[in-house]
Amino acid sequence: MGEFDLIARYFTRPPVRALVGVGDDCALLQPRPGTQLAISSDMLVAGRHFFDDVNPEHLGHKALAVNLSDLAACGARPLAFTLALALPEVQEPWLAAFARGLWSLADAHGCELIGGDTTRGPLNICITVLGETEGQPLLRSAARPGDELYVSGTLGDARLALQALQGQQALPPELLAQARQRLEQPTPRVALGLALRGIAHAAIDLSDGLRGDLGHVLKASGVGAVVEAEAAAGLLAAARHPGWRGGASAALEAVLAGGDDYELAFTAPPAAREAVLQAARQTHTPLTRIGRIEAEPGLRVLDAQGRPLPLQATSFDHFKSP
Ligand code: ADP
Ligand code: MG
């Protein structure tokens, strides 16, 4: 099967919203009047972001999910995406499964594939998503002292699964299955991001761990934050399981160092609390309030008695020397 047959068979559908989709030199989209385009790219490299033998259907899901998560963090509505794919060889069952995972998430969000590039090479998937924002987007730079700090869903389980799969950590099978699902099939919080427009101040999606990603918000906003250790540690789904042997401090560390969770962290003023909870209910998104924003820069994690806990490792950084 050649390059163009492959594109036609697995990655071509008639355009829906796009004026021109796959098949010409450029795709064409007509932005709706009064909207802004939100654009984001994420690349997944075999051996770095996923194991070579990962279930291809999960990989197709995740490649798009991590991109949709960026749209969610800005309060943008998904419109379309492009797919740049390097494949070592054409394996049709692999491609069919990959495409299944990809289309299923794309359809769930009404996000159409409008183009891309296909080449032979070490397995590598780069997706660019396009979304639209109306009015004020959610930005990292908008946190204000006095804001409350919220996180959607659960945190830290993806990292736990990664460590278990790498043999660095033992996990009971049922815990591994649950954590692995978080690693391989994250849920982008698109509906929540949309519902928080006009309510939340700052937002970010959590792809490199709470400590690091929250740090980006604090820096961009010129503020600091206090996080309650107990509330944060409770975000680890595995710790709610009777098979969890790690205790509270390991749970806290997993949550702070985390990574690959693709949940949203956001801030909102106390007066907006009811509106925030309403947005969570309306979008069926679990939400936890874990702290607040303060004027004093830096991140402080407090124990139940209000005493600061020492913070060690930082977040994930591909180019940081050890
Ligand atoms: P060009 O050489 O003009 O850049 P290509 O020959 O690379 O175009 O691709 C042909 C068409 O197929 C283009 O419309 C391109 O956007 C689309 N395309 C290529 N690879 C993919 C892919 N993996 N998924 C979706 N569309 C793709
Ligand atoms: Mg090309």
Short mmCIF file of C-alpha atoms and ligand atoms in Angstrom, two decimals:
data_model
loop_
_atom_site.label_atom_id
_atom_site.label_comp_id
_atom_site.label_asym_id
_atom_site.label_seq_id
_atom_site.Cartn_x
_atom_site.Cartn_y
_atom_site.Cartn_z
CA MET A 1 0.00 0.00 0.00
CA GLY A 2 1.39 3.40 -1.02
CA GLU A 3 1.32 6.70 0.81
CA PHE A 4 -1.77 8.02 -0.99
CA ASP A 5 -3.76 4.79 -0.64
CA LEU A 6 -2.95 4.83 3.04
CA ILE A 7 -4.18 8.41 3.43
CA ALA A 8 -7.31 7.66 1.40
CA ARG A 9 -8.14 4.51 3.30
CA TYR A 10 -7.47 5.55 6.89
CA PHE A 11 -7.38 9.32 7.10
CA THR A 12 -9.84 10.74 4.59
CA ARG A 13 -13.46 11.66 5.14
CA PRO A 14 -15.64 14.19 3.40
CA PRO A 15 -15.23 17.65 4.94
CA VAL A 16 -17.99 18.75 7.30
CA ARG A 17 -17.27 22.29 8.43
CA ALA A 18 -14.06 22.77 6.43
CA LEU A 19 -14.40 24.31 2.96
CA VAL A 20 -11.55 22.05 1.81
CA GLY A 21 -10.27 19.02 3.72
CA VAL A 22 -7.79 16.26 2.93
CA GLY A 23 -6.63 16.10 -0.67
CA ASP A 24 -5.53 19.57 -1.69
CA ASP A 25 -2.37 21.49 -0.92
CA CYS A 26 -4.04 23.34 1.94
CA ALA A 27 -7.17 22.79 3.94
CA LEU A 28 -9.51 25.77 4.18
CA LEU A 29 -11.56 26.78 7.19
CA GLN A 30 -13.87 29.77 7.45
CA PRO A 31 -13.65 31.19 10.99
CA ARG A 32 -17.02 32.33 12.33
CA PRO A 33 -17.27 36.12 12.68
CA GLY A 34 -16.39 37.30 16.17
CA THR A 35 -14.33 34.21 17.04
CA GLN A 36 -10.59 33.72 17.46
CA LEU A 37 -8.66 30.67 16.28
CA ALA A 38 -6.93 28.68 19.04
CA ILE A 39 -4.05 26.54 17.71
CA SER A 40 -1.89 23.98 19.48
CA SER A 41 0.50 21.14 18.51
CA ASP A 42 1.68 18.12 20.42
CA MET A 43 4.08 15.46 19.23
CA LEU A 44 4.23 11.89 20.54
CA VAL A 45 7.51 10.07 19.94
CA ALA A 46 7.81 6.28 20.27
CA GLY A 47 10.05 5.27 23.15
CA ARG A 48 9.72 8.71 24.71
CA HIS A 49 5.99 9.35 25.07
CA PHE A 50 4.72 5.81 24.64
CA PHE A 51 5.94 2.22 24.50
CA ASP A 52 6.40 0.82 20.96
CA ASP A 53 3.99 -1.98 21.70
CA VAL A 54 1.20 0.17 23.13
CA ASN A 55 -2.32 -0.69 21.98
CA PRO A 56 -2.60 1.35 18.72
CA GLU A 57 -6.26 2.18 19.38
CA HIS A 58 -5.25 3.77 22.69
CA LEU A 59 -2.42 5.59 20.93
CA GLY A 60 -4.80 7.06 18.35
CA HIS A 61 -7.01 8.24 21.19
CA LYS A 62 -4.17 9.71 23.20
CA ALA A 63 -2.52 11.53 20.29
CA LEU A 64 -5.67 13.58 19.81
CA ALA A 65 -6.62 13.71 23.50
CA VAL A 66 -3.45 15.54 24.53
CA ASN A 67 -4.13 18.16 21.87
CA LEU A 68 -7.81 18.56 22.77
CA SER A 69 -6.67 19.03 26.34
CA ASP A 70 -4.80 22.18 25.31
CA LEU A 71 -7.96 23.54 23.71
CA ALA A 72 -9.84 22.71 26.91
CA ALA A 73 -7.32 24.68 28.95
CA CYS A 74 -8.05 27.77 26.86
CA GLY A 75 -11.81 27.32 26.88
CA ALA A 76 -11.73 26.71 23.11
CA ARG A 77 -14.21 24.63 21.12
CA PRO A 78 -12.51 21.99 18.92
CA LEU A 79 -12.92 22.53 15.17
CA ALA A 80 -10.36 20.55 13.22
CA PHE A 81 -6.94 18.94 13.32
CA THR A 82 -4.04 17.90 11.11
CA LEU A 83 -2.08 14.69 11.52
CA ALA A 84 1.61 14.37 10.67
CA LEU A 85 2.60 10.74 10.87
CA ALA A 86 5.99 9.02 10.52
CA LEU A 87 5.67 5.23 10.25
CA PRO A 88 8.48 2.68 10.06
CA GLU A 89 6.30 0.46 7.83
CA VAL A 90 2.70 0.01 6.76
CA GLN A 91 0.95 -2.49 9.02
CA GLU A 92 -2.71 -2.38 8.19
CA PRO A 93 -4.09 -3.89 11.43
CA TRP A 94 -2.03 -1.35 13.38
CA LEU A 95 -3.24 1.52 11.20
CA ALA A 96 -6.85 0.39 11.37
CA ALA A 97 -6.74 0.29 15.17
CA PHE A 98 -4.89 3.61 15.41
CA ALA A 99 -7.46 5.24 13.12
CA ARG A 100 -10.32 3.75 15.14
CA GLY A 101 -9.06 5.32 18.37
CA LEU A 102 -8.42 8.61 16.62
CA TRP A 103 -11.80 8.87 14.84
CA SER A 104 -13.76 7.82 17.86
CA LEU A 105 -12.42 10.71 19.97
CA ALA A 106 -12.56 13.11 17.01
CA ASP A 107 -16.24 12.26 16.44
CA ALA A 108 -17.04 12.63 20.13
CA HIS A 109 -15.81 16.23 19.92
CA GLY A 110 -16.94 17.09 16.39
CA CYS A 111 -13.31 17.74 15.47
CA GLU A 112 -12.56 16.95 11.82
CA LEU A 113 -9.29 15.78 10.27
CA ILE A 114 -8.47 18.25 7.52
CA GLY A 115 -4.96 17.30 6.43
CA GLY A 116 -1.51 16.25 7.46
CA ASP A 117 1.61 14.60 6.22
CA THR A 118 2.68 10.98 5.98
CA THR A 119 6.25 9.77 5.74
CA ARG A 120 8.39 6.75 6.49
CA GLY A 121 10.47 7.09 9.64
CA PRO A 122 10.67 6.18 13.32
CA LEU A 123 7.11 6.11 14.72
CA ASN A 124 6.14 9.67 15.50
CA ILE A 125 2.74 11.36 15.65
CA CYS A 126 2.29 15.10 15.55
CA ILE A 127 -1.18 16.58 15.71
CA THR A 128 -2.12 20.23 15.41
CA VAL A 129 -5.59 21.14 16.62
CA LEU A 130 -7.60 24.19 15.75
CA GLY A 131 -10.33 25.47 17.97
CA GLU A 132 -12.38 28.61 18.35
CA THR A 133 -12.71 30.92 21.29
CA GLU A 134 -15.35 33.58 21.75
CA GLY A 135 -14.84 36.43 24.15
CA GLN A 136 -12.25 36.02 26.87
CA PRO A 137 -10.12 32.85 26.55
CA LEU A 138 -8.75 31.13 29.67
CA LEU A 139 -5.07 32.04 30.01
CA ARG A 140 -2.23 31.06 32.33
CA SER A 141 -1.61 34.70 33.15
CA ALA A 142 -4.99 35.52 34.71
CA ALA A 143 -4.67 34.14 38.27
CA ARG A 144 -5.31 36.76 40.97
CA PRO A 145 -4.51 36.76 44.72
CA GLY A 146 -7.55 35.51 46.59
CA ASP A 147 -8.60 33.12 43.78
CA GLU A 148 -9.41 29.58 44.76
CA LEU A 149 -7.53 26.76 43.05
CA TYR A 150 -9.35 23.77 41.57
CA VAL A 151 -8.34 20.56 39.80
CA SER A 152 -10.60 18.32 37.71
CA GLY A 153 -10.67 14.53 37.97
CA THR A 154 -7.79 12.60 39.51
CA LEU A 155 -4.03 13.20 39.36
CA GLY A 156 -0.87 11.11 39.56
CA ASP A 157 -2.23 7.77 38.42
CA ALA A 158 -0.76 8.02 34.91
CA ARG A 159 2.72 8.45 36.37
CA LEU A 160 2.13 5.54 38.68
CA ALA A 161 1.25 3.34 35.71
CA LEU A 162 4.35 4.50 33.85
CA GLN A 163 6.58 3.67 36.81
CA ALA A 164 4.93 0.28 37.21
CA LEU A 165 5.31 -0.54 33.50
CA GLN A 166 8.97 0.48 33.72
CA GLY A 167 9.41 -1.84 36.68
CA GLN A 168 10.19 0.99 39.12
CA GLN A 169 7.13 0.43 41.26
CA ALA A 170 5.01 -2.56 42.19
CA LEU A 171 1.25 -2.16 41.83
CA PRO A 172 -1.46 -4.77 42.43
CA PRO A 173 -2.95 -5.83 39.05
CA GLU A 174 -6.32 -4.13 39.57
CA LEU A 175 -4.60 -0.87 40.52
CA LEU A 176 -2.30 -1.11 37.51
CA ALA A 177 -5.25 -1.65 35.18
CA GLN A 178 -6.99 1.43 36.54
CA ALA A 179 -3.84 3.56 36.44
CA ARG A 180 -2.89 2.33 32.98
CA GLN A 181 -6.22 3.44 31.63
CA ARG A 182 -5.40 6.94 32.89
CA LEU A 183 -2.00 6.80 31.17
CA GLU A 184 -3.22 5.48 27.83
CA GLN A 185 -6.72 6.93 27.50
CA PRO A 186 -6.87 10.33 29.15
CA THR A 187 -10.12 12.32 28.99
CA PRO A 188 -9.65 15.85 27.66
CA ARG A 189 -11.83 18.20 29.73
CA VAL A 190 -13.20 20.10 26.78
CA ALA A 191 -16.74 20.55 28.11
CA LEU A 192 -15.45 21.84 31.44
CA GLY A 193 -13.10 24.31 29.74
CA LEU A 194 -16.01 25.68 27.70
CA ALA A 195 -18.28 25.87 30.73
CA LEU A 196 -15.64 27.81 32.71
CA ARG A 197 -15.44 30.67 30.22
CA GLY A 198 -16.37 33.89 31.92
CA ILE A 199 -16.16 32.16 35.33
CA ALA A 200 -12.57 30.97 35.83
CA HIS A 201 -9.60 33.32 35.78
CA ALA A 202 -6.49 31.27 34.86
CA ALA A 203 -6.36 27.69 33.58
CA ILE A 204 -3.80 25.16 32.41
CA ASP A 205 -3.94 21.50 31.45
CA LEU A 206 -1.80 19.19 33.55
CA SER A 207 0.61 17.30 31.32
CA ASP A 208 3.86 17.60 33.27
CA GLY A 209 2.71 17.35 36.87
CA LEU A 210 0.80 19.71 39.17
CA ARG A 211 3.90 21.22 40.73
CA GLY A 212 5.45 22.19 37.41
CA ASP A 213 2.28 23.15 35.56
CA LEU A 214 0.87 25.17 38.43
CA GLY A 215 4.30 26.82 38.54
CA HIS A 216 3.71 28.03 34.96
CA VAL A 217 0.44 29.66 36.01
CA LEU A 218 2.04 31.30 39.05
CA LYS A 219 4.91 32.64 37.01
CA ALA A 220 2.74 33.89 34.16
CA SER A 221 0.38 35.57 36.62
CA GLY A 222 3.07 36.93 38.95
CA VAL A 223 1.49 35.30 41.99
CA GLY A 224 2.02 32.39 44.42
CA ALA A 225 -0.18 29.61 45.76
CA VAL A 226 -0.95 27.59 48.83
CA VAL A 227 -1.97 23.96 48.30
CA GLU A 228 -3.49 21.85 51.07
CA ALA A 229 -1.56 18.56 51.20
CA GLU A 230 -4.56 16.53 52.31
CA ALA A 231 -6.80 17.74 49.50
CA ALA A 232 -4.02 17.26 46.94
CA ALA A 233 -3.07 13.75 48.11
CA GLY A 234 -6.75 12.78 47.82
CA LEU A 235 -6.56 13.38 44.07
CA LEU A 236 -4.67 10.12 43.47
CA ALA A 237 -7.34 7.59 42.44
CA ALA A 238 -5.08 4.67 43.38
CA ALA A 239 -4.89 5.89 46.98
CA ARG A 240 -8.67 5.45 47.30
CA HIS A 241 -8.26 1.76 46.52
CA PRO A 242 -7.90 -0.77 49.37
CA GLY A 243 -4.87 -2.25 47.53
CA TRP A 244 -2.90 1.03 47.90
CA ARG A 245 0.15 0.56 50.15
CA GLY A 246 1.92 3.85 49.51
CA GLY A 247 0.38 5.96 52.27
CA ALA A 248 -0.42 9.66 52.13
CA SER A 249 3.06 11.01 51.45
CA ALA A 250 3.61 8.79 48.39
CA ALA A 251 0.15 9.81 47.19
CA LEU A 252 1.04 13.48 47.58
CA GLU A 253 4.32 13.03 45.73
CA ALA A 254 2.56 11.17 42.89
CA VAL A 255 0.03 14.00 42.60
CA LEU A 256 2.62 16.80 42.68
CA ALA A 257 5.14 15.18 40.35
CA GLY A 258 2.43 13.52 38.26
CA GLY A 259 2.41 14.05 34.54
CA ASP A 260 0.29 12.81 31.64
CA ASP A 261 -2.96 13.33 33.54
CA TYR A 262 -4.57 15.86 31.16
CA GLU A 263 -6.81 17.28 33.83
CA LEU A 264 -7.44 21.00 34.19
CA ALA A 265 -6.12 23.17 37.00
CA PHE A 266 -7.81 26.56 37.21
CA THR A 267 -8.41 29.49 39.48
CA ALA A 268 -11.61 31.41 40.17
CA PRO A 269 -12.60 34.09 42.69
CA PRO A 270 -14.48 32.89 45.82
CA ALA A 271 -17.59 34.74 44.63
CA ALA A 272 -17.67 32.43 41.59
CA ARG A 273 -17.66 29.23 43.67
CA GLU A 274 -21.29 28.34 43.00
CA ALA A 275 -20.85 29.00 39.27
CA VAL A 276 -17.74 26.77 39.24
CA LEU A 277 -19.61 23.93 40.95
CA GLN A 278 -22.49 24.40 38.55
CA ALA A 279 -20.07 24.12 35.58
CA ALA A 280 -18.68 20.90 37.07
CA ARG A 281 -22.17 19.43 37.60
CA GLN A 282 -23.38 20.45 34.18
CA THR A 283 -20.38 18.77 32.50
CA HIS A 284 -20.33 15.75 34.87
CA THR A 285 -16.73 16.56 35.85
CA PRO A 286 -15.41 15.70 39.33
CA LEU A 287 -13.76 18.75 40.86
CA THR A 288 -11.61 19.31 43.93
CA ARG A 289 -10.67 22.63 45.53
CA ILE A 290 -7.07 22.22 46.65
CA GLY A 291 -5.89 25.67 47.66
CA ARG A 292 -5.74 29.35 46.85
CA ILE A 293 -3.71 31.98 45.09
CA GLU A 294 -1.69 34.47 47.12
CA ALA A 295 0.30 37.56 46.25
CA GLU A 296 3.55 36.12 47.64
CA PRO A 297 5.35 34.25 44.83
CA GLY A 298 6.12 30.52 45.05
CA LEU A 299 4.22 27.33 45.84
CA ARG A 300 3.60 26.34 49.47
CA VAL A 301 2.15 22.96 50.37
CA LEU A 302 0.62 22.93 53.86
CA ASP A 303 -0.15 19.96 56.11
CA ALA A 304 -3.44 19.64 58.03
CA GLN A 305 -2.02 21.89 60.79
CA GLY A 306 -1.11 24.58 58.29
CA ARG A 307 2.64 23.88 58.44
CA PRO A 308 4.63 24.03 55.18
CA LEU A 309 5.91 20.70 53.85
CA PRO A 310 9.28 20.47 52.10
CA LEU A 311 9.05 20.18 48.30
CA GLN A 312 11.63 18.13 46.42
CA ALA A 313 11.60 17.15 42.78
CA THR A 314 10.35 19.43 40.05
CA SER A 315 8.21 18.56 37.07
CA PHE A 316 9.09 16.80 33.87
CA ASP A 317 11.38 18.57 31.43
CA HIS A 318 12.71 16.81 28.30
CA PHE A 319 15.94 18.78 28.21
CA LYS A 320 16.75 19.29 31.84
CA SER A 321 20.03 17.70 32.95
CA PRO A 322 19.61 15.37 35.94
P1 ADP B 1 1.75 18.00 -0.30
O1 ADP B 1 2.85 17.21 -0.92
O2 ADP B 1 1.07 18.94 -1.24
O3 ADP B 1 2.13 18.61 1.02
P2 ADP B 1 0.83 15.45 0.44
O4 ADP B 1 1.07 14.71 -0.81
O5 ADP B 1 1.83 15.34 1.53
O6 ADP B 1 0.59 16.97 0.06
O7 ADP B 1 -0.59 15.05 1.05
C1 ADP B 1 -1.71 14.94 0.20
C2 ADP B 1 -2.95 15.34 0.95
O8 ADP B 1 -3.18 14.40 1.99
C3 ADP B 1 -2.88 16.71 1.60
O9 ADP B 1 -4.18 17.27 1.56
C4 ADP B 1 -2.52 16.40 3.03
O10 ADP B 1 -3.01 17.38 3.92
C5 ADP B 1 -3.22 15.06 3.24
N1 ADP B 1 -2.55 14.20 4.21
C6 ADP B 1 -1.29 13.69 4.18
N2 ADP B 1 -1.07 12.89 5.21
C7 ADP B 1 -2.19 12.89 5.97
C8 ADP B 1 -2.58 12.28 7.19
N3 ADP B 1 -1.75 11.48 7.89
N4 ADP B 1 -3.81 12.52 7.65
C9 ADP B 1 -4.65 13.34 6.98
N5 ADP B 1 -4.36 13.93 5.83
C10 ADP B 1 -3.13 13.73 5.33
MG MG B 2 3.36 16.70 2.12
#
